[in-house]
PDB file of C-alpha atoms in Angstrom:
ATOM      1  CA  MET A   1      -5.200 -35.850  22.145  1.00 38.00           C
ATOM      2  CA  ARG A   2      -6.179 -32.316  22.818  1.00 44.00           C
ATOM      3  CA  ALA A   3      -4.600 -29.312  21.251  1.00 46.00           C
ATOM      4  CA  ASP A   4      -3.395 -26.291  23.101  1.00 55.00           C
ATOM      5  CA  ARG A   5      -6.524 -24.350  22.189  1.00 70.00           C
ATOM      6  CA  GLU A   6      -9.187 -25.521  24.820  1.00 85.00           C
ATOM      7  CA  ILE A   7     -12.217 -23.606  26.073  1.00 89.00           C
ATOM      8  CA  GLN A   8     -14.223 -24.317  29.147  1.00 92.00           C
ATOM      9  CA  ILE A   9     -17.780 -23.024  29.299  1.00 94.00           C
ATOM     10  CA  THR A  10     -19.073 -22.531  32.754  1.00 92.00           C
ATOM     11  CA  ASP A  11     -22.256 -21.326  34.388  1.00 92.00           C
ATOM     12  CA  THR A  12     -22.257 -18.073  36.571  1.00 90.00           C
ATOM     13  CA  SER A  13     -20.960 -19.922  39.593  1.00 93.00           C
ATOM     14  CA  SER A  14     -17.985 -21.214  37.534  1.00 92.00           C
ATOM     15  CA  PHE A  15     -19.392 -24.801  37.286  1.00 94.00           C
ATOM     16  CA  PRO A  16     -18.110 -26.451  34.097  1.00 93.00           C
ATOM     17  CA  LEU A  17     -20.674 -27.244  31.464  1.00 94.00           C
ATOM     18  CA  PHE A  18     -18.789 -27.790  28.254  1.00 95.00           C
ATOM     19  CA  ASP A  19     -15.146 -28.368  27.150  1.00 95.00           C
ATOM     20  CA  ILE A  20     -14.422 -27.387  23.534  1.00 94.00           C
ATOM     21  CA  TRP A  21     -11.084 -28.018  21.873  1.00 92.00           C
ATOM     22  CA  ALA A  22      -9.528 -28.303  18.393  1.00 88.00           C
ATOM     23  CA  GLU A  23      -7.946 -31.332  16.868  1.00 85.00           C
ATOM     24  CA  LYS A  24      -5.789 -30.991  13.783  1.00 78.00           C
ATOM     25  CA  ILE A  25      -6.702 -33.336  10.888  1.00 75.00           C
ATOM     26  CA  TRP A  26      -5.935 -33.696   7.105  1.00 68.00           C
ATOM     27  CA  CYS A  27      -4.205 -30.819   5.201  1.00 67.00           C
ATOM     28  CA  GLY A  28      -4.480 -28.176   7.873  1.00 64.00           C
ATOM     29  CA  GLY A  29      -8.133 -28.687   8.565  1.00 71.00           C
ATOM     30  CA  SER A  30      -9.431 -29.081  12.118  1.00 79.00           C
ATOM     31  CA  LEU A  31     -12.233 -30.538  14.116  1.00 88.00           C
ATOM     32  CA  TRP A  32     -13.666 -28.677  16.999  1.00 91.00           C
ATOM     33  CA  VAL A  33     -15.128 -31.188  19.670  1.00 94.00           C
ATOM     34  CA  MET A  34     -17.731 -30.026  22.240  1.00 95.00           C
ATOM     35  CA  GLU A  35     -18.153 -32.322  25.233  1.00 95.00           C
ATOM     36  CA  SER A  36     -20.288 -32.148  28.320  1.00 95.00           C
ATOM     37  CA  TYR A  37     -19.516 -34.332  31.303  1.00 93.00           C
ATOM     38  CA  GLY A  38     -17.158 -36.473  29.201  1.00 92.00           C
ATOM     39  CA  ARG A  39     -19.692 -37.083  26.410  1.00 95.00           C
ATOM     40  CA  ARG A  40     -19.394 -35.729  22.872  1.00 95.00           C
ATOM     41  CA  VAL A  41     -22.146 -33.237  22.108  1.00 95.00           C
ATOM     42  CA  LEU A  42     -21.146 -31.538  18.874  1.00 96.00           C
ATOM     43  CA  VAL A  43     -18.345 -31.815  16.411  1.00 95.00           C
ATOM     44  CA  ILE A  44     -17.531 -28.919  14.070  1.00 94.00           C
ATOM     45  CA  SER A  45     -15.430 -29.726  11.047  1.00 92.00           C
ATOM     46  CA  ASP A  46     -14.049 -27.567   8.193  1.00 82.00           C
ATOM     47  CA  LEU A  47     -15.619 -28.705   4.977  1.00 69.00           C
ATOM     48  CA  SER A  48     -12.606 -29.776   2.571  1.00 54.00           C
ATOM     49  CA  SER A  49     -14.189 -27.899  -0.663  1.00 49.00           C
ATOM     50  CA  PRO A  50     -15.490 -24.539   0.450  1.00 47.00           C
ATOM     51  CA  SER A  51     -18.811 -23.502  -1.284  1.00 47.00           C
ATOM     52  CA  SER A  52     -18.763 -20.391  -3.477  1.00 44.00           C
ATOM     53  CA  LEU A  53     -20.755 -18.576  -0.698  1.00 47.00           C
ATOM     54  CA  SER A  54     -18.092 -19.334   1.892  1.00 43.00           C
ATOM     55  CA  ARG A  55     -15.217 -18.257  -0.529  1.00 43.00           C
ATOM     56  CA  ARG A  56     -17.145 -15.033  -1.235  1.00 43.00           C
ATOM     57  CA  ARG A  57     -17.435 -14.381   2.539  1.00 49.00           C
ATOM     58  CA  GLY A  58     -13.725 -15.031   2.968  1.00 51.00           C
ATOM     59  CA  GLY A  59     -14.043 -18.182   5.283  1.00 61.00           C
ATOM     60  CA  VAL A  60     -14.361 -21.850   5.049  1.00 76.00           C
ATOM     61  CA  ALA A  61     -17.855 -23.477   5.652  1.00 88.00           C
ATOM     62  CA  GLN A  62     -17.990 -25.744   8.622  1.00 94.00           C
ATOM     63  CA  SER A  63     -20.337 -28.636   9.235  1.00 95.00           C
ATOM     64  CA  VAL A  64     -21.815 -29.441  12.683  1.00 97.00           C
ATOM     65  CA  THR A  65     -22.585 -32.893  13.608  1.00 96.00           C
ATOM     66  CA  ASP A  66     -24.385 -34.021  16.766  1.00 95.00           C
ATOM     67  CA  TRP A  67     -23.725 -37.064  19.027  1.00 92.00           C
ATOM     68  CA  ASN A  68     -25.423 -39.396  16.563  1.00 93.00           C
ATOM     69  CA  ASP A  69     -23.057 -38.279  13.808  1.00 93.00           C
ATOM     70  CA  THR A  70     -25.814 -36.561  11.967  1.00 96.00           C
ATOM     71  CA  VAL A  71     -25.294 -33.151  10.321  1.00 96.00           C
ATOM     72  CA  ILE A  72     -27.541 -30.711  12.031  1.00 97.00           C
ATOM     73  CA  ALA A  73     -26.180 -27.431  10.948  1.00 97.00           C
ATOM     74  CA  HIS A  74     -23.554 -25.425   8.954  1.00 97.00           C
ATOM     75  CA  PHE A  75     -21.445 -22.477  10.154  1.00 96.00           C
ATOM     76  CA  LEU A  76     -20.248 -19.713   7.892  1.00 96.00           C
ATOM     77  CA  PRO A  77     -17.569 -17.832  10.032  1.00 93.00           C
ATOM     78  CA  GLY A  78     -17.064 -14.171   9.660  1.00 90.00           C
ATOM     79  CA  ASP A  79     -18.855 -11.161  10.991  1.00 90.00           C
ATOM     80  CA  PRO A  80     -21.702 -11.828  10.830  1.00 94.00           C
ATOM     81  CA  PHE A  81     -21.243 -15.462  11.747  1.00 95.00           C
ATOM     82  CA  LEU A  82     -24.075 -17.311  10.109  1.00 97.00           C
ATOM     83  CA  ILE A  83     -25.658 -20.379  11.507  1.00 98.00           C
ATOM     84  CA  GLN A  84     -27.453 -22.575   8.923  1.00 97.00           C
ATOM     85  CA  ASN A  85     -29.724 -25.501   9.345  1.00 97.00           C
ATOM     86  CA  ALA A  86     -28.991 -28.878   7.644  1.00 96.00           C
ATOM     87  CA  GLN A  87     -30.622 -27.657   4.509  1.00 96.00           C
ATOM     88  CA  ARG A  88     -28.235 -24.682   4.483  1.00 96.00           C
ATOM     89  CA  GLU A  89     -30.815 -22.048   5.184  1.00 97.00           C
ATOM     90  CA  THR A  90     -29.668 -19.300   7.475  1.00 98.00           C
ATOM     91  CA  ILE A  91     -31.421 -19.392  10.768  1.00 98.00           C
ATOM     92  CA  ILE A  92     -29.354 -17.311  12.997  1.00 98.00           C
ATOM     93  CA  ARG A  93     -26.896 -14.318  12.274  1.00 98.00           C
ATOM     94  CA  CYS A  94     -24.355 -13.405  15.065  1.00 97.00           C
ATOM     95  CA  SER A  95     -22.737 -10.011  14.806  1.00 95.00           C
ATOM     96  CA  SER A  96     -20.122  -8.369  16.941  1.00 92.00           C
ATOM     97  CA  MET A  97     -20.928  -4.847  18.228  1.00 88.00           C
ATOM     98  CA  CYS A  98     -18.589  -2.165  19.310  1.00 78.00           C
ATOM     99  CA  VAL A  99     -19.300  -1.160  22.909  1.00 72.00           C
ATOM    100  CA  ASP A 100     -17.202   1.325  24.796  1.00 72.00           C
ATOM    101  CA  GLY A 101     -14.506   1.004  22.007  1.00 68.00           C
ATOM    102  CA  ARG A 102     -14.209  -2.662  22.441  1.00 68.00           C
ATOM    103  CA  ARG A 103     -15.612  -5.539  20.220  1.00 64.00           C
ATOM    104  CA  ASP A 104     -16.695  -7.766  23.179  1.00 77.00           C
ATOM    105  CA  THR A 105     -20.360  -7.964  22.598  1.00 91.00           C
ATOM    106  CA  TRP A 106     -22.048 -10.270  20.042  1.00 95.00           C
ATOM    107  CA  GLU A 107     -25.755 -10.322  19.362  1.00 96.00           C
ATOM    108  CA  CYS A 108     -27.486 -13.317  17.736  1.00 98.00           C
ATOM    109  CA  ILE A 109     -30.652 -12.672  15.779  1.00 98.00           C
ATOM    110  CA  LEU A 110     -33.151 -15.203  14.556  1.00 98.00           C
ATOM    111  CA  GLU A 111     -33.096 -14.749  10.801  1.00 96.00           C
ATOM    112  CA  GLU A 112     -36.800 -15.289  10.137  1.00 94.00           C
ATOM    113  CA  ALA A 113     -38.365 -13.727  13.073  1.00 94.00           C
ATOM    114  CA  GLY A 114     -35.813 -10.853  13.296  1.00 95.00           C
ATOM    115  CA  ARG A 115     -35.811 -11.181  17.239  1.00 96.00           C
ATOM    116  CA  GLU A 116     -32.766 -11.483  19.354  1.00 97.00           C
ATOM    117  CA  ALA A 117     -31.916 -15.208  20.370  1.00 98.00           C
ATOM    118  CA  ALA A 118     -28.885 -14.435  22.471  1.00 98.00           C
ATOM    119  CA  ARG A 119     -26.367 -11.741  23.557  1.00 96.00           C
ATOM    120  CA  LEU A 120     -22.732 -12.331  24.599  1.00 95.00           C
ATOM    121  CA  ASP A 121     -21.502  -9.350  26.638  1.00 91.00           C
ATOM    122  CA  ASN A 122     -18.202  -9.332  28.495  1.00 86.00           C
ATOM    123  CA  GLY A 123     -18.055 -13.090  28.526  1.00 87.00           C
ATOM    124  CA  LEU A 124     -21.699 -13.527  29.872  1.00 92.00           C
ATOM    125  CA  LEU A 125     -24.090 -15.317  27.400  1.00 95.00           C
ATOM    126  CA  ARG A 126     -27.781 -14.676  27.933  1.00 96.00           C
ATOM    127  CA  PHE A 127     -30.500 -16.368  25.963  1.00 97.00           C
ATOM    128  CA  THR A 128     -33.956 -15.211  25.348  1.00 96.00           C
ATOM    129  CA  PRO A 129     -36.725 -17.321  26.976  1.00 94.00           C
ATOM    130  CA  HIS A 130     -38.184 -18.701  23.610  1.00 90.00           C
ATOM    131  CA  ILE A 131     -34.909 -20.346  22.461  1.00 94.00           C
ATOM    132  CA  GLY A 132     -34.673 -24.316  22.448  1.00 95.00           C
ATOM    133  CA  PHE A 133     -31.970 -26.332  23.600  1.00 94.00           C
ATOM    134  CA  GLN A 134     -30.475 -27.302  20.152  1.00 94.00           C
ATOM    135  CA  LEU A 135     -30.420 -23.674  19.205  1.00 96.00           C
ATOM    136  CA  LYS A 136     -28.582 -22.753  22.383  1.00 96.00           C
ATOM    137  CA  LEU A 137     -26.032 -25.420  21.704  1.00 96.00           C
ATOM    138  CA  LEU A 138     -25.507 -24.149  18.133  1.00 97.00           C
ATOM    139  CA  ILE A 139     -25.126 -20.491  19.498  1.00 97.00           C
ATOM    140  CA  VAL A 140     -22.622 -21.515  22.150  1.00 96.00           C
ATOM    141  CA  ALA A 141     -20.471 -23.523  19.573  1.00 95.00           C
ATOM    142  CA  ALA A 142     -20.723 -20.693  16.964  1.00 95.00           C
ATOM    143  CA  LEU A 143     -19.731 -17.965  19.517  1.00 94.00           C
ATOM    144  CA  SER A 144     -16.846 -20.152  20.667  1.00 92.00           C
ATOM    145  CA  ARG A 145     -15.666 -20.515  17.129  1.00 89.00           C
ATOM    146  CA  ALA A 146     -16.106 -16.841  16.444  1.00 89.00           C
ATOM    147  CA  LEU A 147     -14.124 -15.699  19.539  1.00 86.00           C
ATOM    148  CA  THR A 148     -11.378 -18.109  18.930  1.00 82.00           C
ATOM    149  CA  THR A 149     -10.733 -17.588  15.198  1.00 73.00           C
ATOM    150  CA  PRO A 150      -8.248 -14.839  14.471  1.00 66.00           C
ATOM    151  CA  ARG A 151      -9.924 -11.982  12.693  1.00 59.00           C
ATOM    152  CA  SER A 152      -8.369 -10.690   9.551  1.00 51.00           C
ATOM    153  CA  SER A 153      -7.795  -6.997   9.922  1.00 43.00           C
ATOM    154  CA  ARG A 154      -9.135  -4.751   7.132  1.00 38.00           C
ATOM    155  CA  SER A 155      -6.388  -3.253   4.996  1.00 35.00           C
ATOM    156  CA  CYS A 156      -6.616   0.201   3.526  1.00 31.00           C
ATOM    157  CA  PHE A 157      -5.143  -1.196   0.350  1.00 36.00           C
ATOM    158  CA  SER A 158      -7.673  -3.420  -1.570  1.00 36.00           C
ATOM    159  CA  PHE A 159      -4.842  -5.501  -3.000  1.00 39.00           C
ATOM    160  CA  LEU A 160      -3.873  -6.599   0.481  1.00 39.00           C
ATOM    161  CA  ARG A 161      -7.223  -7.967   1.373  1.00 36.00           C
TER     162      ARG A 161
END
């Protein structure tokens, strides 16, 4: 059963490429399912016991499994939104940027090379030519999560954070 939060990723001609939706599971956790043409591509799940790093960043670590049910990555939500490989090494850092007074631009940088991997600007995601398919999938999934997760607003009072 699909939840009310569903996203459809399309190409520039509005042809559907991916459907992404949330399913509620145990104790308020959720699974995010990413399908293409009716086949499951990725599943993103909140980890039940947040790591010290995820607690420090204010979010819950998420594991990413592929269609073979193999953990291929981890997400650490926030700004920046970190994408880690299966060994929990940060490989991509996605940060929102303020353009024309709006936060609708995201830039994803390859951690080791320091080069741009992708940029989301006003709903249009562009990848640089050297990015492989698996990294593209991870970036699409990460940005979908980043854009659908409510951001906590910064408070001027430290005790309210």
